[in-house]
CSV table of C-alpha atoms in Angstrom, one decimal:
chain,number,residue,atom,x,y,z
A,1293,LYS,CA,21.3,278.7,-79.4
A,1294,THR,CA,17.7,279.3,-81.0
A,1295,LEU,CA,18.9,278.1,-84.3
A,1296,THR,CA,20.6,275.1,-82.9
A,1297,MET,CA,17.4,274.2,-81.0
A,1298,GLU,CA,15.1,274.8,-84.1
A,1299,ALA,CA,17.6,272.5,-86.0
A,1300,THR,CA,17.4,269.8,-83.5
A,1301,TYR,CA,13.5,270.2,-83.5
A,1302,LYS,CA,13.3,269.9,-87.1
A,1303,GLU,CA,15.7,266.7,-87.2
A,1304,SER,CA,13.5,265.3,-84.4
A,1305,LEU,CA,10.3,265.9,-86.3
A,1306,LYS,CA,11.8,264.3,-89.6
A,1307,ARG,CA,12.8,261.3,-87.7
A,1308,LYS,CA,9.1,261.0,-86.7
A,1309,LEU,CA,8.1,261.1,-90.2
A,1310,GLU,CA,10.6,258.8,-91.5
A,1311,HIS,CA,9.1,256.3,-88.5
A,1312,LEU,CA,5.4,257.0,-90.1
A,1313,LEU,CA,6.3,256.4,-93.7
A,1314,LYS,CA,8.0,252.8,-92.4
A,1315,LYS,CA,4.9,252.2,-90.5
A,1316,ALA,CA,2.8,253.1,-93.8
A,1317,PHE,CA,4.9,250.5,-95.9
A,1318,VAL,CA,4.5,247.7,-93.3
A,1319,LEU,CA,0.8,248.2,-92.9
A,1320,GLY,CA,0.4,247.9,-96.5
A,1321,VAL,CA,2.5,244.7,-96.9
A,1322,GLU,CA,0.8,243.1,-93.7
A,1323,CYS,CA,-2.7,243.8,-94.3
A,1324,GLY,CA,-2.7,244.1,-98.1
A,1325,VAL,CA,-4.2,247.6,-98.1
A,1326,GLU,CA,-3.8,250.5,-100.5
A,1327,ILE,CA,-2.0,253.7,-98.7
A,1328,LEU,CA,-0.7,257.0,-99.4
A,1329,LEU,CA,1.1,259.0,-96.8
A,1330,MET,CA,2.7,262.3,-97.5
A,1331,PHE,CA,4.3,264.9,-95.3
A,1332,SER,CA,5.6,268.3,-96.1
A,1333,ILE,CA,8.0,270.6,-93.9
A,1334,ASP,CA,8.8,273.9,-95.4
A,1335,GLY,CA,8.1,272.6,-98.9
A,1336,ASP,CA,10.2,269.5,-98.3
A,1337,VAL,CA,7.9,266.7,-99.4
A,1338,GLN,CA,8.5,263.1,-98.4
A,1339,SER,CA,5.8,260.3,-99.3
A,1340,TYR,CA,5.0,257.0,-99.6
A,1341,ALA,CA,2.4,255.4,-101.7
A,1342,THR,CA,1.2,251.8,-102.7
A,1343,GLU,CA,1.2,251.3,-106.7
A,1344,VAL,CA,-2.6,251.7,-107.0
A,1345,LEU,CA,-2.6,255.1,-105.3
A,1346,ASP,CA,0.8,256.3,-106.5
A,1347,PRO,CA,-0.6,258.3,-109.5
A,1348,LEU,CA,-2.1,260.7,-106.9
A,1349,ILE,CA,1.6,262.0,-106.2
A,1350,SER,CA,3.2,261.0,-109.2
A,1351,ASP,CA,1.1,262.2,-112.0
A,1352,ASN,CA,2.0,265.7,-113.3
A,1353,GLU,CA,-1.3,267.0,-112.9
A,1354,CYS,CA,-1.7,265.9,-109.5
A,1355,ARG,CA,1.8,267.1,-108.4
A,1356,LYS,CA,0.7,270.6,-109.6
A,1357,MET,CA,-2.5,270.7,-107.7
A,1358,ILE,CA,-0.4,269.4,-104.5
A,1359,ALA,CA,2.0,272.3,-105.0
A,1360,VAL,CA,-0.7,274.7,-105.3
A,1361,CYS,CA,-2.0,273.4,-102.0
A,1362,LEU,CA,1.5,274.0,-100.4
A,1363,LYS,CA,2.5,277.2,-102.0
A,1364,PRO,CA,3.5,279.9,-99.4
A,1365,TYR,CA,1.1,282.3,-97.9
A,1366,PRO,CA,1.1,286.0,-98.9
A,1367,LYS,CA,3.4,288.0,-96.6
A,1368,GLU,CA,0.8,289.7,-94.7
A,1369,ILE,CA,-1.0,286.2,-94.0
A,1370,GLN,CA,2.2,284.8,-93.0
A,1371,GLN,CA,2.9,287.5,-90.6
A,1372,GLN,CA,-0.5,286.8,-89.1
A,1373,VAL,CA,0.4,283.1,-88.9
A,1374,ASP,CA,3.7,283.7,-87.4
A,1375,SER,CA,2.2,285.9,-84.6
A,1376,GLN,CA,-0.1,283.4,-83.3
A,1377,PRO,CA,1.1,281.7,-79.9
A,1378,GLU,CA,2.5,278.4,-80.3
A,1379,PRO,CA,0.3,275.4,-79.1
A,1380,THR,CA,1.3,272.8,-76.7
A,1381,PHE,CA,1.2,269.4,-78.1
A,1382,GLU,CA,1.5,265.6,-76.8
A,1383,ASP,CA,4.8,264.4,-78.4
A,1384,PHE,CA,5.7,260.9,-79.1
A,1385,GLU,CA,8.9,259.1,-79.6
A,1386,PRO,CA,9.2,256.8,-82.5
A,1387,SER,CA,9.9,253.2,-81.8
A,1388,ASP,CA,12.1,250.9,-83.8
A,1389,ASP,CA,9.6,248.1,-83.9
A,1390,GLU,CA,9.0,248.2,-87.8
A,1391,ASP,CA,11.1,245.4,-89.5
A,1392,VAL,CA,10.7,246.7,-93.1
A,1393,ASP,CA,12.9,244.0,-94.3
A,1394,ASN,CA,11.2,240.8,-93.0
A,1395,VAL,CA,7.5,242.0,-93.4
A,1396,GLU,CA,4.9,239.6,-94.7
A,1397,PHE,CA,1.1,239.5,-95.7
A,1398,ILE,CA,-0.9,238.1,-92.6
A,1399,SER,CA,-3.0,235.2,-94.1
A,1400,ASP,CA,-5.4,234.7,-91.2
A,1401,PRO,CA,-8.2,237.3,-91.9
A,1402,GLN,CA,-9.2,237.7,-88.3
A,1403,GLN,CA,-5.5,238.3,-87.2
A,1404,ARG,CA,-5.1,240.7,-90.3
A,1405,GLN,CA,-8.0,242.8,-89.4
A,1406,ALA,CA,-6.9,243.2,-85.8
A,1407,ASN,CA,-3.4,244.2,-86.9
A,1408,PHE,CA,-5.0,246.7,-89.3
A,1409,ASN,CA,-7.5,248.2,-86.6
A,1410,LYS,CA,-4.5,248.6,-84.2
A,1411,LYS,CA,-1.8,250.1,-86.7
A,1412,PHE,CA,-4.3,252.2,-88.3
A,1413,MET,CA,-5.5,253.8,-85.1
A,1414,GLN,CA,-1.8,254.4,-84.1
A,1415,MET,CA,-0.8,255.8,-87.4
A,1416,GLN,CA,-3.6,258.2,-87.6
A,1417,GLY,CA,-3.0,259.5,-84.0
A,1418,GLN,CA,0.6,260.1,-84.8
A,1419,CYS,CA,0.0,261.7,-87.9
A,1420,LYS,CA,-2.2,264.3,-86.2
A,1421,LYS,CA,0.5,264.6,-83.6
A,1422,VAL,CA,3.1,265.6,-86.1
A,1423,SER,CA,0.8,267.8,-88.0
A,1424,VAL,CA,0.2,271.6,-88.2
A,1425,GLN,CA,-3.2,270.8,-86.6
A,1426,ASP,CA,-1.5,269.8,-83.3
A,1427,ARG,CA,1.8,271.5,-83.5
A,1428,GLY,CA,1.0,274.9,-85.1
A,1429,PRO,CA,2.3,276.1,-88.6
A,1430,LYS,CA,5.8,276.9,-87.4
A,1431,LYS,CA,6.5,273.4,-85.9
A,1432,GLY,CA,4.1,271.0,-87.6
A,1433,ALA,CA,4.1,269.3,-90.9
A,1434,GLU,CA,1.4,269.4,-93.7
A,1435,VAL,CA,0.1,265.8,-93.9
A,1436,MET,CA,-2.0,263.8,-96.2
A,1437,MET,CA,-3.0,260.3,-95.4
A,1438,ILE,CA,-5.4,258.0,-97.5
A,1439,ILE,CA,-5.9,254.4,-96.6
A,1440,VAL,CA,-8.3,251.9,-98.2
A,1441,ALA,CA,-9.3,249.2,-95.5
A,1442,PRO,CA,-9.7,245.6,-96.5
A,1443,ASN,CA,-13.4,246.0,-96.6
A,1444,LYS,CA,-12.7,248.8,-99.4
A,1445,LYS,CA,-13.9,251.7,-97.0
A,1446,VAL,CA,-11.5,254.8,-97.6
A,1447,PHE,CA,-9.9,256.6,-94.6
A,1448,THR,CA,-8.4,260.1,-95.0
A,1449,PHE,CA,-6.5,262.4,-92.7
A,1450,SER,CA,-5.4,265.8,-94.2
A,1451,THR,CA,-4.4,269.1,-92.7
A,1452,PRO,CA,-6.5,271.9,-94.1
A,1453,ARG,CA,-4.1,272.8,-96.8
A,1454,MET,CA,-4.1,269.3,-97.9
A,1455,GLU,CA,-7.9,269.1,-97.7
A,1456,LEU,CA,-7.8,271.5,-100.7
A,1457,PHE,CA,-6.5,268.2,-102.5
A,1458,THR,CA,-8.4,265.5,-100.9
A,1459,LYS,CA,-11.8,267.3,-100.6
A,1460,SER,CA,-11.7,269.2,-103.9
A,1461,GLY,CA,-13.6,268.0,-107.1
A,1462,PHE,CA,-10.3,267.0,-108.8
A,1463,GLY,CA,-9.0,265.0,-105.9
A,1464,GLN,CA,-12.1,263.4,-104.9
A,1465,THR,CA,-12.8,262.2,-108.6
A,1466,MET,CA,-9.1,261.0,-109.0
A,1467,ILE,CA,-9.2,259.0,-105.7
A,1468,LYS,CA,-12.8,257.4,-106.9
A,1469,ALA,CA,-11.5,256.8,-110.3
A,1470,ILE,CA,-8.4,255.0,-109.7
A,1471,LEU,CA,-10.0,252.8,-106.8
A,1472,ASP,CA,-12.9,251.9,-109.1
A,1473,ILE,CA,-10.1,250.8,-111.6
A,1474,HIS,CA,-8.5,248.6,-109.0
A,1475,PHE,CA,-11.3,246.9,-107.7
A,1476,LYS,CA,-12.9,246.3,-111.3
A,1477,THR,CA,-9.3,244.8,-112.4
A,1478,LYS,CA,-8.7,242.9,-109.3
A,1479,GLY,CA,-8.9,239.3,-110.3
A,1480,ASN,CA,-9.5,240.4,-113.8
A,1481,PRO,CA,-6.5,241.8,-115.5
A,1482,ASN,CA,-8.0,241.8,-118.8
A,1483,ALA,CA,-10.9,244.2,-117.9
A,1484,ALA,CA,-10.7,247.4,-120.2
A,1485,THR,CA,-9.8,250.5,-118.0
A,1486,PRO,CA,-9.1,254.0,-118.9
A,1487,LYS,CA,-5.7,255.8,-119.0
A,1488,ILE,CA,-4.8,258.0,-116.2
A,1489,SER,CA,-4.5,260.9,-118.5
A,1490,GLU,CA,-8.3,260.4,-119.1
A,1491,ILE,CA,-9.1,260.1,-115.4
A,1492,VAL,CA,-7.0,263.4,-114.9
A,1493,GLU,CA,-9.3,264.9,-117.7
A,1494,GLN,CA,-12.4,263.8,-115.8
A,1495,ALA,CA,-11.0,265.0,-112.6
A,1496,HIS,CA,-10.5,268.4,-114.1
A,1497,GLY,CA,-14.1,268.5,-115.5
A,1498,ALA,CA,-15.4,267.7,-111.9
A,1499,GLN,CA,-13.2,270.4,-110.6
A,1500,CYS,CA,-14.6,273.2,-113.1
A,1501,GLN,CA,-18.3,272.1,-112.2
A,1502,HIS,CA,-17.3,272.5,-108.3
A,1503,ASP,CA,-15.8,275.9,-108.9
A,1504,HIS,CA,-18.9,276.9,-111.1
A,1505,LYS,CA,-21.3,275.9,-108.5
A,1506,HIS,CA,-19.5,277.2,-105.7
A,1507,ASP,CA,-19.4,280.7,-107.8
A,1508,HIS,CA,-22.9,280.6,-108.5
A,1509,ASN,CA,-23.9,280.0,-105.0
A,1510,HIS,CA,-21.5,282.8,-103.9
A,1511,THR,CA,-23.2,285.2,-106.3
A,1512,HIS,CA,-26.7,283.9,-105.5
A,1513,ASN,CA,-25.9,284.7,-101.6
A,1514,HIS,CA,-25.0,288.2,-102.4
């Protein structure tokens, strides 16, 4: 009975994640925004990203970094995690209001901004509701969400494990460099841009500096 309940629960969670990935696609098209959404349950990763942000989940070095973030805990830590009481959380039922086949860009700026504000808040709230942050490590998903609003402001929501990517020297350098290239070439396709491999190299350099600074501070504090 317990196994059946667990399987049913996971199917329900997967439906919610699929619904959120559809919402991400629709939001990207309707509002012309760059968006990345990634979920992981028990190491099973589902994701959607617009072309600009796709290297963050498709580039080999980024995939390696994400795999490190998601690797299983050591046995003794996992036992501590499993012994934690399961939190109560606010659930939601996914609606079937996202017509992915007939979605179109909203040309009116005010309507587009209003639509972005509404759907972004909904999606952010629902991402939190499916995450380990609300549901606990046994029943929630690891989440990474990056959205670049029409005004170029970057919004992120990540569970603590995925913050090891989004808040690392590597991840932040990758995100900034990719967006810098995007805004530089928008309307100017002939602009000279670095290759992704060069950006990755730059990001690794930033991570090394970050790690060195952390080690130095840690030594100094002792």
